[in-house]
Short mmCIF file of C-alpha atoms (C1' of nucleotides) in Angstrom, two decimals:
data_model
loop_
_atom_site.label_atom_id
_atom_site.label_comp_id
_atom_site.label_asym_id
_atom_site.label_seq_id
_atom_site.Cartn_x
_atom_site.Cartn_y
_atom_site.Cartn_z
CA UNK A 1 0.00 0.00 0.00
CA UNK A 2 0.94 3.61 -0.33
CA UNK A 3 1.72 5.88 2.60
CA UNK A 4 -1.51 7.69 3.49
CA UNK A 5 0.48 10.80 4.32
CA UNK A 6 1.88 10.78 0.81
CA UNK A 7 -1.62 10.41 -0.60
CA UNK A 8 -2.88 13.34 1.48
CA UNK A 9 -0.13 15.53 0.09
CA UNK A 10 -0.31 14.30 -3.51
CA UNK A 11 -3.91 13.32 -4.18
CA UNK A 12 -3.92 14.31 -7.86
CA UNK A 13 -0.72 12.46 -8.61
CA UNK A 14 -1.95 9.28 -6.94
CA UNK A 15 -5.32 9.51 -8.67
CA UNK A 16 -3.65 9.98 -12.05
CA UNK A 17 -1.26 7.07 -11.51
CA UNK A 18 -4.17 4.80 -10.57
CA UNK A 19 -6.01 5.87 -13.68
CA UNK A 20 -2.95 5.27 -15.86
CA UNK A 21 -2.71 1.80 -14.42
CA UNK A 22 -6.36 1.13 -15.09
CA UNK A 23 -7.43 1.03 -11.45
CA UNK A 24 -10.80 2.47 -10.64
CA UNK A 25 -10.33 3.93 -7.16
CA UNK A 26 -11.49 7.26 -5.85
CA UNK A 27 -8.81 9.12 -3.94
CA UNK A 28 -11.25 11.79 -2.82
CA UNK A 29 -13.42 9.05 -1.32
CA UNK A 30 -10.36 7.63 0.39
CA UNK A 31 -9.44 10.99 1.87
CA UNK A 32 -12.99 11.46 3.08
CA UNK A 33 -12.82 8.13 4.89
CA UNK A 34 -9.43 9.15 6.23
CA UNK A 35 -10.92 12.28 7.77
CA UNK A 36 -13.81 10.39 9.31
CA UNK A 37 -11.46 7.85 10.74
CA UNK A 38 -9.20 10.47 12.26
CA UNK A 39 -12.12 12.32 13.74
CA UNK A 40 -13.39 9.17 15.43
CA UNK A 41 -9.87 8.37 16.54
CA UNK A 42 -9.57 11.65 18.41
CA UNK A 43 -12.98 11.13 20.01
CA UNK A 44 -11.87 7.73 21.21
CA UNK A 45 -8.56 9.14 22.41
CA UNK A 46 -10.37 11.75 24.48
CA UNK A 47 -12.60 9.17 26.12
CA UNK A 48 -9.64 6.96 26.83
CA UNK A 49 -7.89 9.85 28.50
CA UNK A 50 -10.95 10.39 30.69
CA UNK A 51 -10.93 6.74 31.58
CA UNK A 52 -7.23 6.76 32.41
CA UNK A 53 -7.52 9.90 34.51
CA UNK A 54 -10.46 8.44 36.35
CA UNK A 55 -8.62 5.19 37.04
CA UNK A 56 -5.56 7.09 38.22
CA UNK A 57 -7.62 8.89 40.84
CA UNK A 58 -8.37 5.68 42.68
CA UNK A 59 -4.92 4.22 42.49
CA UNK A 60 -3.99 4.70 46.14
CA UNK A 61 -6.50 3.13 48.42
CA UNK A 62 -10.25 2.57 48.81
CA UNK A 63 -12.03 3.78 45.64
CA UNK A 64 -15.02 6.04 46.04
CA UNK A 65 -18.29 4.74 44.64
CA UNK A 66 -18.83 7.92 42.63
CA UNK A 67 -15.58 7.43 40.77
CA UNK A 68 -16.42 3.83 40.03
CA UNK A 69 -19.79 4.89 38.68
CA UNK A 70 -18.17 7.51 36.51
CA UNK A 71 -15.72 4.92 35.20
CA UNK A 72 -18.59 2.64 34.28
CA UNK A 73 -20.28 5.43 32.36
CA UNK A 74 -17.12 6.22 30.43
CA UNK A 75 -16.76 2.58 29.60
CA UNK A 76 -20.16 2.49 27.94
CA UNK A 77 -19.52 5.59 25.85
CA UNK A 78 -16.10 4.37 24.87
CA UNK A 79 -17.36 1.00 23.69
CA UNK A 80 -19.81 2.72 21.39
CA UNK A 81 -17.25 5.07 19.86
CA UNK A 82 -14.73 2.28 19.47
CA UNK A 83 -17.18 0.28 17.44
CA UNK A 84 -17.68 3.20 15.06
CA UNK A 85 -13.93 3.60 14.82
CA UNK A 86 -13.36 -0.08 14.05
CA UNK A 87 -15.85 0.09 11.21
CA UNK A 88 -14.40 3.30 9.83
CA UNK A 89 -10.89 1.87 9.99
CA UNK A 90 -11.94 -1.18 8.06
CA UNK A 91 -13.66 0.80 5.36
CA UNK A 92 -10.64 3.06 5.06
CA UNK A 93 -8.11 0.24 4.98
CA UNK A 94 -10.04 -1.74 2.40
CA UNK A 95 -9.97 1.23 0.06
CA UNK A 96 -6.35 2.09 0.79
CA UNK A 97 -5.34 -1.42 -0.24
CA UNK A 98 -6.96 -0.90 -3.61
CA UNK A 99 -4.73 2.05 -4.47
CA UNK A 100 -1.86 0.90 -6.72
CA UNK A 101 1.70 2.09 -6.48
CA UNK A 102 2.59 5.27 -8.32
CA UNK A 103 4.81 4.96 -11.37
CA UNK A 104 8.10 6.56 -12.31
CA UNK A 105 8.23 9.48 -14.73
CA UNK A 106 9.81 7.43 -17.52
CA UNK A 107 7.11 4.77 -17.60
CA UNK A 108 5.08 5.00 -20.81
CA UNK A 109 1.40 5.67 -20.20
CA UNK A 110 -1.04 3.32 -21.85
CA UNK A 111 -1.82 -0.34 -22.42
CA UNK A 112 0.19 -3.33 -23.56
CA UNK A 113 0.76 -1.85 -27.04
CA UNK A 114 2.30 1.28 -25.54
CA UNK A 115 5.26 -0.47 -23.97
CA UNK A 116 8.50 0.84 -25.42
CA UNK A 117 11.35 -1.23 -26.81
CA UNK A 118 14.61 0.04 -25.36
CA UNK A 119 17.05 -2.53 -26.68
CA UNK A 120 17.51 -5.39 -29.14
CA UNK A 121 20.08 -8.16 -29.10
CA UNK A 122 20.85 -11.04 -31.43
CA UNK A 123 19.82 -12.19 -34.84
CA UNK A 124 16.15 -12.56 -35.72
CA UNK A 125 16.09 -15.90 -37.48
CA UNK A 126 12.95 -17.43 -38.95
CA UNK A 127 11.69 -20.87 -39.86
CA UNK A 128 11.99 -23.31 -37.01
CA UNK A 129 9.84 -26.19 -35.82
CA UNK A 130 7.50 -25.52 -32.94
CA UNK A 131 8.98 -26.57 -29.61
CA UNK A 132 6.09 -28.85 -28.74
CA UNK A 133 6.21 -30.79 -32.01
CA UNK A 134 9.97 -31.01 -31.74
CA UNK A 135 9.91 -32.21 -28.12
CA UNK A 136 7.11 -34.73 -28.65
CA UNK A 137 9.02 -36.29 -31.54
CA UNK A 138 11.95 -36.80 -29.18
CA UNK A 139 9.67 -38.07 -26.38
CA UNK A 140 10.88 -35.25 -24.17
CA UNK A 141 7.56 -34.02 -22.90
CA UNK A 142 4.25 -35.71 -22.02
CA UNK A 143 1.20 -33.53 -21.61
CA UNK A 144 -1.26 -36.41 -22.06
CA UNK A 145 -0.10 -38.22 -18.99
CA UNK A 146 0.18 -34.89 -17.18
CA UNK A 147 -3.51 -34.39 -17.89
CA UNK A 148 -4.32 -37.90 -16.73
CA UNK A 149 -2.56 -37.39 -13.40
CA UNK A 150 -3.33 -33.73 -12.66
CA UNK A 151 -5.25 -32.04 -15.46
CA UNK A 152 -4.82 -29.90 -18.54
CA UNK A 153 -1.59 -27.86 -18.74
CA UNK A 154 0.29 -30.20 -16.42
CA UNK A 155 3.16 -32.13 -17.94
CA UNK A 156 6.12 -34.39 -17.50
CA UNK A 157 9.56 -33.50 -18.80
CA UNK A 158 11.53 -36.57 -19.81
CA UNK A 159 15.10 -37.56 -20.46
CA UNK A 160 17.37 -35.03 -22.11
CA UNK A 161 14.89 -32.17 -21.88
CA UNK A 162 14.60 -32.67 -18.13
CA UNK A 163 18.39 -32.75 -17.98
CA UNK A 164 18.55 -29.58 -20.06
CA UNK A 165 16.25 -27.86 -17.59
CA UNK A 166 18.57 -28.88 -14.81
CA UNK A 167 21.57 -27.58 -16.75
CA UNK A 168 19.98 -24.18 -17.31
CA UNK A 169 19.15 -23.97 -13.62
CA UNK A 170 22.70 -24.82 -12.63
CA UNK A 171 24.16 -22.36 -15.09
CA UNK A 172 21.98 -19.51 -13.85
CA UNK A 173 22.55 -20.42 -10.25
CA UNK A 174 26.31 -20.36 -10.71
CA UNK A 175 26.02 -16.98 -12.39
CA UNK A 176 24.00 -15.52 -9.53
CA UNK A 177 26.40 -16.81 -6.93
CA UNK A 178 29.19 -15.02 -8.79
CA UNK A 179 27.10 -11.87 -8.61
CA UNK A 180 26.84 -12.11 -4.87
CA UNK A 181 23.31 -13.42 -4.46
CA UNK A 182 22.47 -15.68 -1.54
CA UNK A 183 20.85 -18.84 -2.83
CA UNK A 184 17.65 -19.83 -1.07
CA UNK A 185 15.00 -22.45 -1.25
CA UNK A 186 11.71 -21.14 0.02
CA UNK A 187 8.29 -22.22 1.32
CA UNK A 188 6.06 -23.14 -1.58
CA UNK A 189 2.99 -22.40 0.50
CA UNK A 190 2.38 -19.03 2.09
CA UNK A 191 -0.31 -17.47 4.27
CA UNK A 192 -2.78 -14.84 3.16
CA UNK A 193 -0.92 -11.97 4.76
CA UNK A 194 2.22 -12.70 2.79
CA UNK A 195 0.30 -13.19 -0.43
CA UNK A 196 -1.70 -9.98 -0.23
CA UNK A 197 1.23 -8.06 1.20
CA UNK A 198 3.21 -8.91 -1.88
CA UNK A 199 0.37 -7.47 -3.89
CA UNK A 200 -0.64 -10.62 -5.67
CA UNK A 201 -4.14 -11.68 -4.88
CA UNK A 202 -6.55 -8.82 -5.13
CA UNK A 203 -7.71 -9.26 -1.58
CA UNK A 204 -11.32 -8.52 -2.34
CA UNK A 205 -11.70 -10.81 -5.29
CA UNK A 206 -11.80 -14.55 -5.86
CA UNK A 207 -10.20 -14.33 -9.29
CA UNK A 208 -6.83 -14.99 -7.76
CA UNK A 209 -4.23 -16.73 -9.85
CA UNK A 210 -3.07 -18.70 -6.82
CA UNK A 211 -4.15 -22.16 -5.76
CA UNK A 212 -5.46 -22.09 -2.21
CA UNK A 213 -5.43 -25.00 0.22
CA UNK A 214 -8.91 -25.63 1.51
CA UNK A 215 -9.34 -25.26 5.24
CA UNK A 216 -5.87 -23.78 5.74
CA UNK A 217 -4.49 -20.28 5.61
CA UNK A 218 -2.17 -21.37 2.82
CA UNK A 219 -1.80 -20.83 -0.91
CA UNK A 220 0.67 -22.22 -3.41
CA UNK A 221 3.11 -19.57 -4.55
CA UNK A 222 2.95 -18.27 -8.10
CA UNK A 223 6.58 -17.21 -7.78
CA UNK A 224 9.38 -17.32 -5.20
CA UNK A 225 9.04 -13.54 -5.09
CA UNK A 226 6.16 -14.01 -2.66
CA UNK A 227 8.10 -16.10 -0.18
CA UNK A 228 11.16 -13.90 -0.51
CA UNK A 229 9.22 -10.70 0.13
CA UNK A 230 7.80 -12.17 3.32
CA UNK A 231 11.22 -13.28 4.49
CA UNK A 232 11.97 -9.97 6.21
CA UNK A 233 8.40 -9.07 7.22
CA UNK A 234 8.19 -7.05 10.45
CA UNK A 235 11.95 -6.67 10.56
CA UNK A 236 14.17 -3.66 10.96
CA UNK A 237 17.35 -4.02 8.94
CA UNK A 238 20.50 -2.04 9.63
CA UNK A 239 21.38 0.36 6.82
CA UNK A 240 24.82 -1.11 6.16
CA UNK A 241 23.33 -4.55 5.44
CA UNK A 242 21.52 -3.26 2.36
CA UNK A 243 21.16 -4.08 -0.41
CA UNK A 244 20.31 -7.71 0.36
CA UNK A 245 20.34 -9.87 -2.75
CA UNK A 246 18.64 -13.26 -2.76
CA UNK A 247 18.18 -15.94 -5.40
CA UNK A 248 15.16 -18.15 -4.80
CA UNK A 249 14.48 -21.37 -6.67
CA UNK A 250 10.99 -22.76 -6.56
CA UNK A 251 8.13 -24.13 -8.58
CA UNK A 252 5.56 -21.55 -9.64
CA UNK A 253 1.93 -22.60 -9.49
CA UNK A 254 -0.59 -20.63 -11.49
CA UNK A 255 -4.22 -21.20 -12.28
CA UNK A 256 -3.96 -19.03 -15.39
CA UNK A 257 -7.70 -18.62 -15.12
CA UNK A 258 -8.01 -15.67 -17.45
CA UNK A 259 -5.53 -16.94 -20.00
CA UNK A 260 -7.92 -17.82 -22.78
CA UNK A 261 -7.02 -16.05 -25.99
CA UNK A 262 -3.40 -15.69 -25.01
CA UNK A 263 -0.59 -17.70 -26.49
CA UNK A 264 -0.74 -20.98 -24.59
CA UNK A 265 0.74 -23.67 -26.79
CA UNK A 266 2.95 -26.30 -25.20
CA UNK A 267 5.17 -25.21 -22.38
CA UNK A 268 4.54 -21.49 -22.84
CA UNK A 269 1.72 -21.15 -20.34
CA UNK A 270 1.37 -24.00 -17.86
CA UNK A 271 0.09 -24.52 -14.33
CA UNK A 272 3.47 -25.36 -12.87
CA UNK A 273 7.01 -24.43 -13.80
CA UNK A 274 10.33 -23.98 -12.07
CA UNK A 275 11.81 -20.55 -11.79
CA UNK A 276 14.97 -19.02 -10.37
CA UNK A 277 14.11 -15.58 -9.10
CA UNK A 278 16.36 -12.69 -8.12
CA UNK A 279 15.17 -10.58 -5.23
CA UNK A 280 16.57 -7.45 -3.62
CA UNK A 281 15.85 -5.40 -0.52
CA UNK A 282 17.43 -1.97 -0.95
CA UNK A 283 17.66 1.53 0.43
CA UNK A 284 15.19 3.86 -1.31
CA UNK A 285 17.99 5.70 -3.09
CA UNK A 286 19.49 2.43 -4.35
CA UNK A 287 16.49 0.84 -5.99
CA UNK A 288 16.72 2.37 -9.45
CA UNK A 289 20.36 1.41 -9.76
CA UNK A 290 19.68 -2.12 -8.53
CA UNK A 291 16.78 -2.37 -10.99
CA UNK A 292 19.17 -1.68 -13.87
CA UNK A 293 21.58 -4.18 -12.41
CA UNK A 294 18.97 -6.94 -12.26
CA UNK A 295 18.10 -6.27 -15.87
CA UNK A 296 21.78 -6.38 -16.82
CA UNK A 297 22.15 -9.79 -15.15
CA UNK A 298 19.14 -11.11 -17.03
CA UNK A 299 20.63 -9.91 -20.28
CA UNK A 300 23.94 -11.46 -19.44
CA UNK A 301 22.26 -14.84 -18.94
CA UNK A 302 20.42 -14.81 -22.28
CA UNK A 303 23.41 -13.48 -24.17
CA UNK A 304 25.58 -16.21 -22.68
CA UNK A 305 23.12 -18.89 -23.74
CA UNK A 306 22.67 -17.20 -27.10
CA UNK A 307 18.98 -16.33 -27.22
CA UNK A 308 17.99 -13.26 -29.29
CA UNK A 309 15.78 -10.87 -27.34
CA UNK A 310 14.64 -7.33 -26.85
CA UNK A 311 13.98 -5.34 -23.70
CA UNK A 312 10.81 -3.36 -23.21
CA UNK A 313 9.84 -0.71 -20.71
CA UNK A 314 6.36 -1.85 -19.69
CA UNK A 315 3.53 0.66 -20.04
CA UNK A 316 1.53 1.77 -17.01
CA UNK A 317 -1.54 -0.31 -17.78
CA UNK A 318 0.49 -3.53 -17.70
CA UNK A 319 2.50 -2.88 -14.55
CA UNK A 320 0.20 -4.35 -11.93
CA UNK A 321 -0.44 -2.75 -8.56
CA UNK A 322 2.95 -3.07 -6.80
CA UNK A 323 5.39 -2.07 -9.55
CA UNK A 324 6.58 1.49 -10.12
CA UNK A 325 8.48 0.37 -13.20
CA UNK A 326 9.01 -2.90 -15.00
CA UNK A 327 11.34 -4.23 -17.67
CA UNK A 328 10.43 -7.35 -19.59
CA UNK A 329 12.80 -9.34 -21.71
CA UNK A 330 11.08 -10.97 -24.66
CA UNK A 331 12.91 -13.64 -26.65
CA UNK A 332 12.78 -13.86 -30.38
CA UNK A 333 10.70 -16.79 -31.59
CA UNK A 334 11.86 -17.98 -35.01
CA UNK A 335 8.74 -20.14 -35.13
CA UNK A 336 6.27 -17.31 -34.84
CA UNK A 337 8.51 -14.51 -36.10
CA UNK A 338 7.72 -12.43 -33.07
CA UNK A 339 8.92 -11.61 -29.56
CA UNK A 340 7.44 -13.47 -26.61
CA UNK A 341 7.64 -12.77 -22.90
CA UNK A 342 10.53 -14.50 -21.15
CA UNK A 343 11.48 -12.60 -18.01
CA UNK A 344 10.24 -9.70 -15.97
CA UNK A 345 12.00 -7.35 -13.63
CA UNK A 346 10.18 -4.91 -11.35
CA UNK A 347 10.96 -2.13 -8.95
CA UNK A 348 8.16 -2.15 -6.38
CA UNK A 349 9.71 0.73 -4.40
CA UNK A 350 8.25 0.76 -0.87
CA UNK A 351 4.83 -0.62 -1.84
CA UNK A 352 5.31 -4.25 -0.81
CA UNK A 353 7.64 -3.39 2.03
CA UNK A 354 5.07 -1.11 3.65
CA UNK A 355 2.45 -3.86 3.47
CA UNK A 356 4.76 -6.25 5.25
CA UNK A 357 6.37 -3.69 7.54
CA UNK A 358 9.96 -4.04 6.38
CA UNK A 359 12.10 -1.11 7.45
CA UNK A 360 15.68 0.08 7.57
CA UNK A 361 17.41 1.63 10.55
CA UNK A 362 19.42 4.54 9.19
CA UNK A 363 22.80 5.48 10.62
CA UNK A 364 21.17 8.49 12.30
CA UNK A 365 18.68 6.18 14.02
CA UNK A 366 15.66 7.05 11.91
CA UNK A 367 13.42 4.44 10.32
CA UNK A 368 12.34 4.19 6.73
CA UNK A 369 10.52 1.64 4.59
CA UNK A 370 12.87 -0.31 2.33
CA UNK A 371 12.47 -0.84 -1.39
CA UNK A 372 11.96 -4.27 -2.93
CA UNK A 373 12.77 -5.50 -6.42
CA UNK A 374 12.38 -8.77 -8.23
CA UNK A 375 13.58 -10.16 -11.50
CA UNK A 376 13.40 -13.49 -13.25
CA UNK A 377 16.80 -15.07 -13.69
CA UNK A 378 15.39 -18.03 -15.60
CA UNK A 379 11.87 -19.36 -15.88
CA UNK A 380 12.52 -22.91 -16.86
CA UNK A 381 9.62 -23.94 -19.04
CA UNK A 382 10.03 -20.92 -21.30
CA UNK A 383 13.81 -21.26 -21.25
CA UNK A 384 13.41 -24.71 -22.77
CA UNK A 385 11.24 -23.26 -25.52
CA UNK A 386 13.85 -20.67 -26.40
CA UNK A 387 16.63 -23.24 -26.62
CA UNK A 388 14.58 -25.68 -28.69
CA UNK A 389 13.47 -22.96 -31.06
CA UNK A 390 16.88 -21.38 -31.49
CA UNK A 391 19.25 -24.38 -31.33
CA UNK A 392 17.37 -27.13 -33.19
CA UNK A 393 18.98 -28.96 -36.08
CA UNK A 394 17.32 -30.26 -39.23
CA UNK A 395 18.01 -33.86 -38.31
CA UNK A 396 15.86 -33.47 -35.17
CA UNK A 397 18.75 -33.08 -32.77
CA UNK A 398 19.42 -30.12 -30.52
CA UNK A 399 22.77 -28.39 -30.23
CA UNK A 400 23.62 -27.64 -26.64
CA UNK A 401 24.54 -23.97 -26.05
CA UNK A 402 28.20 -23.90 -25.09
CA UNK A 403 27.74 -22.44 -21.62
CA UNK A 404 25.35 -25.26 -20.71
CA UNK A 405 27.62 -28.12 -21.74
CA UNK A 406 29.51 -28.29 -18.45
CA UNK A 407 26.20 -29.03 -16.77
CA UNK A 408 25.36 -31.81 -19.22
CA UNK A 409 28.48 -33.85 -18.86
CA UNK A 410 30.11 -32.03 -21.77
CA UNK A 411 27.56 -33.19 -24.34
CA UNK A 412 27.38 -30.98 -27.43
CA UNK A 413 24.24 -32.41 -28.98
CA UNK A 414 21.08 -33.86 -27.48
"C1'" G B 1 -0.57 -36.38 17.05
"C1'" G B 2 0.22 -36.41 22.94
"C1'" A B 3 2.45 -33.91 27.51
"C1'" G B 4 4.91 -29.75 29.59
"C1'" A B 5 7.21 -24.74 29.30
"C1'" G B 6 7.14 -20.17 27.00
"C1'" G B 7 6.07 -15.75 23.55
"C1'" U B 8 8.04 -8.34 26.63
"C1'" G B 9 11.53 -2.89 22.92
"C1'" A B 10 16.84 -3.50 17.07
"C1'" C B 11 18.68 -7.85 20.31
"C1'" C B 12 19.01 -10.42 25.25
"C1'" G B 13 16.24 -10.21 29.57
"C1'" A B 14 13.36 -8.48 34.56
"C1'" G B 15 8.46 -7.79 35.66
"C1'" U B 16 1.70 -11.74 38.19
"C1'" G B 17 -4.18 -6.12 38.90
"C1'" G B 18 -2.90 0.55 40.06
"C1'" U B 19 3.60 6.53 38.84
"C1'" U B 20 5.74 -0.27 34.38
"C1'" G B 21 6.07 2.45 28.25
"C1'" A B 22 8.02 -1.12 30.94
"C1'" A B 23 14.42 -2.57 35.54
"C1'" G B 24 19.17 -4.36 33.81
"C1'" G B 25 22.38 -5.60 29.77
"C1'" U B 26 23.89 -5.53 24.45
"C1'" A B 27 23.83 -2.84 20.00
"C1'" C B 28 23.48 2.06 18.15
"C1'" C B 29 24.21 7.68 18.41
"C1'" G B 30 26.70 12.03 20.85
"C1'" G B 31 30.60 13.46 24.26
"C1'" U B 32 35.12 13.00 27.66
"C1'" C B 33 39.80 10.58 27.36
"C1'" U B 34 43.59 8.94 23.30
"C1'" U B 35 48.64 10.49 18.23
"C1'" G B 36 44.61 7.05 16.31
"C1'" A B 37 41.63 3.01 17.80
"C1'" A B 38 40.01 -0.02 21.78
"C1'" A B 39 38.76 0.10 26.87
"C1'" A B 40 36.66 3.14 30.63
"C1'" C B 41 33.34 6.99 31.99
"C1'" C B 42 29.06 10.63 31.01
"C1'" G B 43 24.62 11.46 28.22
"C1'" G B 44 20.87 9.94 24.61
"C1'" C B 45 18.01 6.01 22.49
"C1'" A B 46 10.84 1.80 21.33
"C1'" A B 47 7.17 1.94 17.54
"C1'" G B 48 2.50 3.63 15.50
"C1'" G B 49 -1.31 7.42 15.50
"C1'" U B 50 -2.77 12.47 16.54
"C1'" G B 51 -0.92 17.24 17.04
"C1'" U B 52 2.83 21.41 16.08
"C1'" A B 53 6.43 26.02 12.31
"C1'" A B 54 9.16 22.82 15.46
"C1'" A B 55 8.17 21.10 20.25
"C1'" A B 56 5.04 19.95 24.20
"C1'" G B 57 0.68 17.33 24.95
"C1'" C B 58 -2.75 13.21 24.13
"C1'" C B 59 -3.99 7.99 22.55
"C1'" U B 60 -2.39 3.02 21.35
"C1'" U B 61 1.00 -1.12 21.49
"C1'" C B 62 4.27 -6.36 26.15
"C1'" G B 63 2.36 -13.08 19.94
"C1'" A B 64 -3.15 -12.28 17.74
"C1'" G B 65 -8.27 -11.80 18.93
"C1'" G B 66 -12.11 -11.78 22.60
"C1'" G B 67 -13.53 -11.37 27.99
"C1'" U B 68 -13.40 -9.91 33.45
"C1'" U B 69 -12.42 -4.95 36.00
"C1'" C B 70 -13.31 1.76 37.71
"C1'" G B 71 -8.25 0.12 36.04
"C1'" A B 72 -4.78 -5.59 32.60
"C1'" A B 73 2.07 -6.89 30.23
"C1'" U B 74 -0.05 -9.00 34.75
"C1'" C B 75 -6.57 -12.78 35.70
"C1'" C B 76 -9.98 -15.89 32.14
"C1'" C B 77 -11.15 -17.95 27.00
"C1'" U B 78 -9.89 -19.00 21.79
"C1'" C B 79 -6.21 -19.09 18.15
"C1'" C B 80 -1.06 -18.74 16.23
"C1'" C B 81 4.02 -19.57 16.99
"C1'" U B 82 8.59 -21.31 19.62
"C1'" C B 83 11.21 -24.73 22.84
"C1'" U B 84 11.68 -29.65 25.59
"C1'" C B 85 10.09 -34.77 26.02
"C1'" C B 86 7.16 -38.83 23.73
"C1'" G B 87 5.06 -40.81 19.20
"C1'" C B 88 5.52 -40.91 13.83
"C1'" C B 89 8.55 -40.25 9.67
"C1'" A B 90 11.95 -38.55 4.38
#
RNA sequence: GGAGAGGUGACCGAGUGGUUGAAGGUACCGGUCUUGAAAACCGGCAAGGUGUAAAAGCCUUCGAGGGUUCGAAUCCCUCCCUCUCCGCCA
């Protein structure tokens, strides 16, 4: 959530940012609720002071009946006001949670088509066999049995393709260790507070992309970002420890409920895939620099493997609530002759951190909310698509990208 | 899953109904001392809300939520978590 004090001082800016992001929230309504809440708060505070003063009077010895009677009267009034306050607080908080993060100046305004390409790398080849056809011919993937065991869009990876996935993971993991990230495995199930605090499930709606465990306060994570954000919840971190850089490996579980009409063939959009995620907790003044750094690492990975791509600066309407700015890397698909989403890298500024109460203790003793950032190092299912599409041979074999060979026992061809 | 113990400030740790927002220690900040540092000593130091030019002031917070009471960190109930032992198990 945003800082209510910031919203009070910049109502137009917040309203405009919400509009640019496609969120229909009324800031004037929010501020009205804020006033009501504060008014009730001061009424309650006054009554509590009366109660405390009254109680203090009879601290010493035998209380007088008149004081006790007065105390009882205050108690009744207070209970009534407190109920009003509780309701007002809830109404206010519910609306505050619906306000999305503001965006940076250099974020293009508009929808998906307004995102701006800021870089291209590699050769745009054309004319390759679709990854699914290619993989099925090699008996590398089995969606039919995945459907039998779990349902549509679940799958088995088999043999060399499963080994290739492992090789890509190991390669990326090694790279991130060199960059100073701390490798982590994380809980794959998280509670509601962590999920909503990260900004994922719209708390009011049931159209969540997350699988929830019935009868438990637990949901399957759609990305390790969720578990990693919650890692430092309610903590105060010393300034000189930041930035903290983590690399989390986990499966990502997604219902993909609203995915109809989107590109879904094969491994591109599935209910479960492995992903190695970069995550950073930073000082506010560091986050933009770290954001660029995360993007640079992503580029380094795809360049090393040899996958053509471009980088886009995502337009406001596609950012989602928590992000102030987002870079996507899209790989070049020689099958479709177009770019497709591969990784994503967001600066969420203090939005998630405020939800989960993650702060930094400055050298001068003051407290401030930290900034959080996340970026995909490799999402495995899509990584496999890129390699199959870009490294396939006419005889049905697959050339192993050089940097991956050490993780495949030196094999050059699969 | 069963039995017991416990959850207090950035951290450790006192505190069982009324100057306890909370002793003491550590860390941190400022100072004295020192060529410099350390040590020692002196002082400061919870968070959130409200309020203010800035303060002061006021309210809240001792795992969470209810309850008892004129008054709760302290008593009662429910839940969550941690630790120890037993059971089970990769």
